[in-house]
Amino acid sequence: MTEESGMEAIHELMANMGATALASVKRHADILAQYVPKPDDFTIKVDRPQLKEPSFLKCLIKIMESIQNEVQPQLKRLTEKNETEHKELRTQFKQDSNSRAIIF
């Protein structure tokens, strides 16, 4: 991979994410320079077609909706029927509150 093709890949990724600029660090550059070689100091503006949602965002939303659709029915079932140990503990606490001793 050449530097030019690498930059093209970065520009394509930026366009897919809806980013319009790539900038370098300005604050704490001296601390950063201790750990990372200094990047070239230039900015390239990226033009992209106006989309309602960038394709990267669409893909991310689709994945998150898939996870939500899979998990939501299980969570609803657990909360509606209260199928957790906490229900038993609350019931036991109410029953034992008259006897001054609570056994878990």
PDB file of C-alpha atoms in Angstrom:
ATOM      1  CA  MET A   1       0.000   0.000   0.000  1.00  0.00           C
ATOM      2  CA  THR A   2       1.398   3.348  -1.001  1.00  0.00           C
ATOM      3  CA  GLU A   3       1.012   6.549   0.971  1.00  0.00           C
ATOM      4  CA  GLU A   4      -1.381   7.831  -1.682  1.00  0.00           C
ATOM      5  CA  SER A   5      -3.606   4.742  -1.593  1.00  0.00           C
ATOM      6  CA  GLY A   6      -3.503   4.834   2.205  1.00  0.00           C
ATOM      7  CA  MET A   7      -4.715   8.425   2.194  1.00  0.00           C
ATOM      8  CA  GLU A   8      -7.441   7.529  -0.304  1.00  0.00           C
ATOM      9  CA  ALA A   9      -8.615   4.782   2.053  1.00  0.00           C
ATOM     10  CA  ILE A  10      -8.644   7.249   4.956  1.00  0.00           C
ATOM     11  CA  HIS A  11     -10.577   9.814   2.897  1.00  0.00           C
ATOM     12  CA  GLU A  12     -13.120   7.164   1.881  1.00  0.00           C
ATOM     13  CA  LEU A  13     -13.544   6.100   5.505  1.00  0.00           C
ATOM     14  CA  MET A  14     -13.991   9.729   6.552  1.00  0.00           C
ATOM     15  CA  ALA A  15     -16.601  10.269   3.837  1.00  0.00           C
ATOM     16  CA  ASN A  16     -18.491   7.135   4.925  1.00  0.00           C
ATOM     17  CA  MET A  17     -18.558   8.413   8.507  1.00  0.00           C
ATOM     18  CA  GLY A  18     -19.678  11.864   7.436  1.00  0.00           C
ATOM     19  CA  ALA A  19     -16.425  13.545   8.536  1.00  0.00           C
ATOM     20  CA  THR A  20     -15.383  16.566   6.495  1.00  0.00           C
ATOM     21  CA  ALA A  21     -11.926  17.252   7.951  1.00  0.00           C
ATOM     22  CA  LEU A  22      -8.902  15.500   9.403  1.00  0.00           C
ATOM     23  CA  ALA A  23      -6.914  17.668  11.813  1.00  0.00           C
ATOM     24  CA  SER A  24      -3.808  17.280  13.937  1.00  0.00           C
ATOM     25  CA  VAL A  25      -3.338  17.865  17.662  1.00  0.00           C
ATOM     26  CA  LYS A  26      -2.732  21.470  18.764  1.00  0.00           C
ATOM     27  CA  ARG A  27      -2.946  21.307  22.573  1.00  0.00           C
ATOM     28  CA  HIS A  28      -0.379  19.254  24.509  1.00  0.00           C
ATOM     29  CA  ALA A  29       1.601  18.596  21.320  1.00  0.00           C
ATOM     30  CA  ASP A  30       4.830  18.510  23.350  1.00  0.00           C
ATOM     31  CA  ILE A  31       3.548  15.615  25.473  1.00  0.00           C
ATOM     32  CA  LEU A  32       2.231  13.789  22.418  1.00  0.00           C
ATOM     33  CA  ALA A  33       5.598  14.235  20.653  1.00  0.00           C
ATOM     34  CA  GLN A  34       7.256  12.213  23.426  1.00  0.00           C
ATOM     35  CA  TYR A  35       5.225   9.150  22.424  1.00  0.00           C
ATOM     36  CA  VAL A  36       4.247   9.588  18.768  1.00  0.00           C
ATOM     37  CA  PRO A  37       6.208  10.935  15.809  1.00  0.00           C
ATOM     38  CA  LYS A  38       4.873  14.309  14.677  1.00  0.00           C
ATOM     39  CA  PRO A  39       2.421  14.014  11.758  1.00  0.00           C
ATOM     40  CA  ASP A  40       2.556  16.267   8.719  1.00  0.00           C
ATOM     41  CA  ASP A  41       0.691  19.473   9.520  1.00  0.00           C
ATOM     42  CA  PHE A  42      -1.866  19.838   6.746  1.00  0.00           C
ATOM     43  CA  THR A  43      -5.597  19.478   6.333  1.00  0.00           C
ATOM     44  CA  ILE A  44      -7.489  18.045   3.385  1.00  0.00           C
ATOM     45  CA  LYS A  45     -11.153  18.888   2.971  1.00  0.00           C
ATOM     46  CA  VAL A  46     -13.265  15.959   1.826  1.00  0.00           C
ATOM     47  CA  ASP A  47     -16.328  16.576  -0.295  1.00  0.00           C
ATOM     48  CA  ARG A  48     -19.052  13.987  -0.170  1.00  0.00           C
ATOM     49  CA  PRO A  49     -22.502  13.756  -1.675  1.00  0.00           C
ATOM     50  CA  GLN A  50     -25.278  14.940   0.608  1.00  0.00           C
ATOM     51  CA  LEU A  51     -26.972  11.849   1.997  1.00  0.00           C
ATOM     52  CA  LYS A  52     -29.711  11.641   4.580  1.00  0.00           C
ATOM     53  CA  GLU A  53     -27.526   9.214   6.515  1.00  0.00           C
ATOM     54  CA  PRO A  54     -23.965   8.116   5.709  1.00  0.00           C
ATOM     55  CA  SER A  55     -23.690   4.415   4.802  1.00  0.00           C
ATOM     56  CA  PHE A  56     -21.461   3.744   7.832  1.00  0.00           C
ATOM     57  CA  LEU A  57     -24.145   5.211  10.086  1.00  0.00           C
ATOM     58  CA  LYS A  58     -26.854   3.163   8.347  1.00  0.00           C
ATOM     59  CA  CYS A  59     -24.837  -0.005   8.913  1.00  0.00           C
ATOM     60  CA  LEU A  60     -24.255   0.856  12.573  1.00  0.00           C
ATOM     61  CA  ILE A  61     -27.946   1.623  13.142  1.00  0.00           C
ATOM     62  CA  LYS A  62     -28.930  -1.659  11.470  1.00  0.00           C
ATOM     63  CA  ILE A  63     -26.608  -3.628  13.768  1.00  0.00           C
ATOM     64  CA  MET A  64     -27.887  -1.835  16.892  1.00  0.00           C
ATOM     65  CA  GLU A  65     -31.530  -2.372  15.893  1.00  0.00           C
ATOM     66  CA  SER A  66     -30.818  -6.067  15.360  1.00  0.00           C
ATOM     67  CA  ILE A  67     -29.341  -6.329  18.856  1.00  0.00           C
ATOM     68  CA  GLN A  68     -32.272  -4.399  20.333  1.00  0.00           C
ATOM     69  CA  ASN A  69     -34.830  -6.588  18.557  1.00  0.00           C
ATOM     70  CA  GLU A  70     -33.134  -9.703  19.898  1.00  0.00           C
ATOM     71  CA  VAL A  71     -32.738  -8.513  23.487  1.00  0.00           C
ATOM     72  CA  GLN A  72     -35.892  -6.439  23.998  1.00  0.00           C
ATOM     73  CA  PRO A  73     -38.403  -9.352  24.140  1.00  0.00           C
ATOM     74  CA  GLN A  74     -36.271 -11.138  26.720  1.00  0.00           C
ATOM     75  CA  LEU A  75     -35.964  -8.005  28.852  1.00  0.00           C
ATOM     76  CA  LYS A  76     -39.693  -7.358  28.567  1.00  0.00           C
ATOM     77  CA  ARG A  77     -40.453 -10.924  29.661  1.00  0.00           C
ATOM     78  CA  LEU A  78     -38.134 -10.614  32.647  1.00  0.00           C
ATOM     79  CA  THR A  79     -39.556  -7.277  33.776  1.00  0.00           C
ATOM     80  CA  GLU A  80     -43.235  -8.124  33.243  1.00  0.00           C
ATOM     81  CA  LYS A  81     -43.123 -11.472  35.028  1.00  0.00           C
ATOM     82  CA  ASN A  82     -40.330 -10.330  37.310  1.00  0.00           C
ATOM     83  CA  GLU A  83     -38.505 -13.606  36.770  1.00  0.00           C
ATOM     84  CA  THR A  84     -35.558 -12.704  38.948  1.00  0.00           C
ATOM     85  CA  GLU A  85     -34.384 -13.656  42.412  1.00  0.00           C
ATOM     86  CA  HIS A  86     -35.306 -10.167  43.631  1.00  0.00           C
ATOM     87  CA  LYS A  87     -39.023 -10.998  43.641  1.00  0.00           C
ATOM     88  CA  GLU A  88     -38.466 -13.884  46.041  1.00  0.00           C
ATOM     89  CA  LEU A  89     -36.333 -11.717  48.299  1.00  0.00           C
ATOM     90  CA  ARG A  90     -38.985  -8.974  48.425  1.00  0.00           C
ATOM     91  CA  THR A  91     -41.696 -11.523  49.223  1.00  0.00           C
ATOM     92  CA  GLN A  92     -39.550 -13.118  51.897  1.00  0.00           C
ATOM     93  CA  PHE A  93     -38.732  -9.705  53.369  1.00  0.00           C
ATOM     94  CA  LYS A  94     -42.439  -8.800  53.612  1.00  0.00           C
ATOM     95  CA  GLN A  95     -43.299 -12.124  55.251  1.00  0.00           C
ATOM     96  CA  ASP A  96     -40.449 -11.922  57.723  1.00  0.00           C
ATOM     97  CA  SER A  97     -40.882  -8.257  58.624  1.00  0.00           C
ATOM     98  CA  ASN A  98     -43.344  -9.178  61.390  1.00  0.00           C
ATOM     99  CA  SER A  99     -40.996 -11.697  63.008  1.00  0.00           C
ATOM    100  CA  ARG A 100     -37.946  -9.391  63.344  1.00  0.00           C
ATOM    101  CA  ALA A 101     -35.673 -12.013  61.792  1.00  0.00           C
ATOM    102  CA  ILE A 102     -34.999 -11.994  58.101  1.00  0.00           C
ATOM    103  CA  ILE A 103     -33.512 -15.140  56.594  1.00  0.00           C
ATOM    104  CA  PHE A 104     -32.031 -15.061  53.110  1.00  0.00           C
TER     105      PHE A 104
END
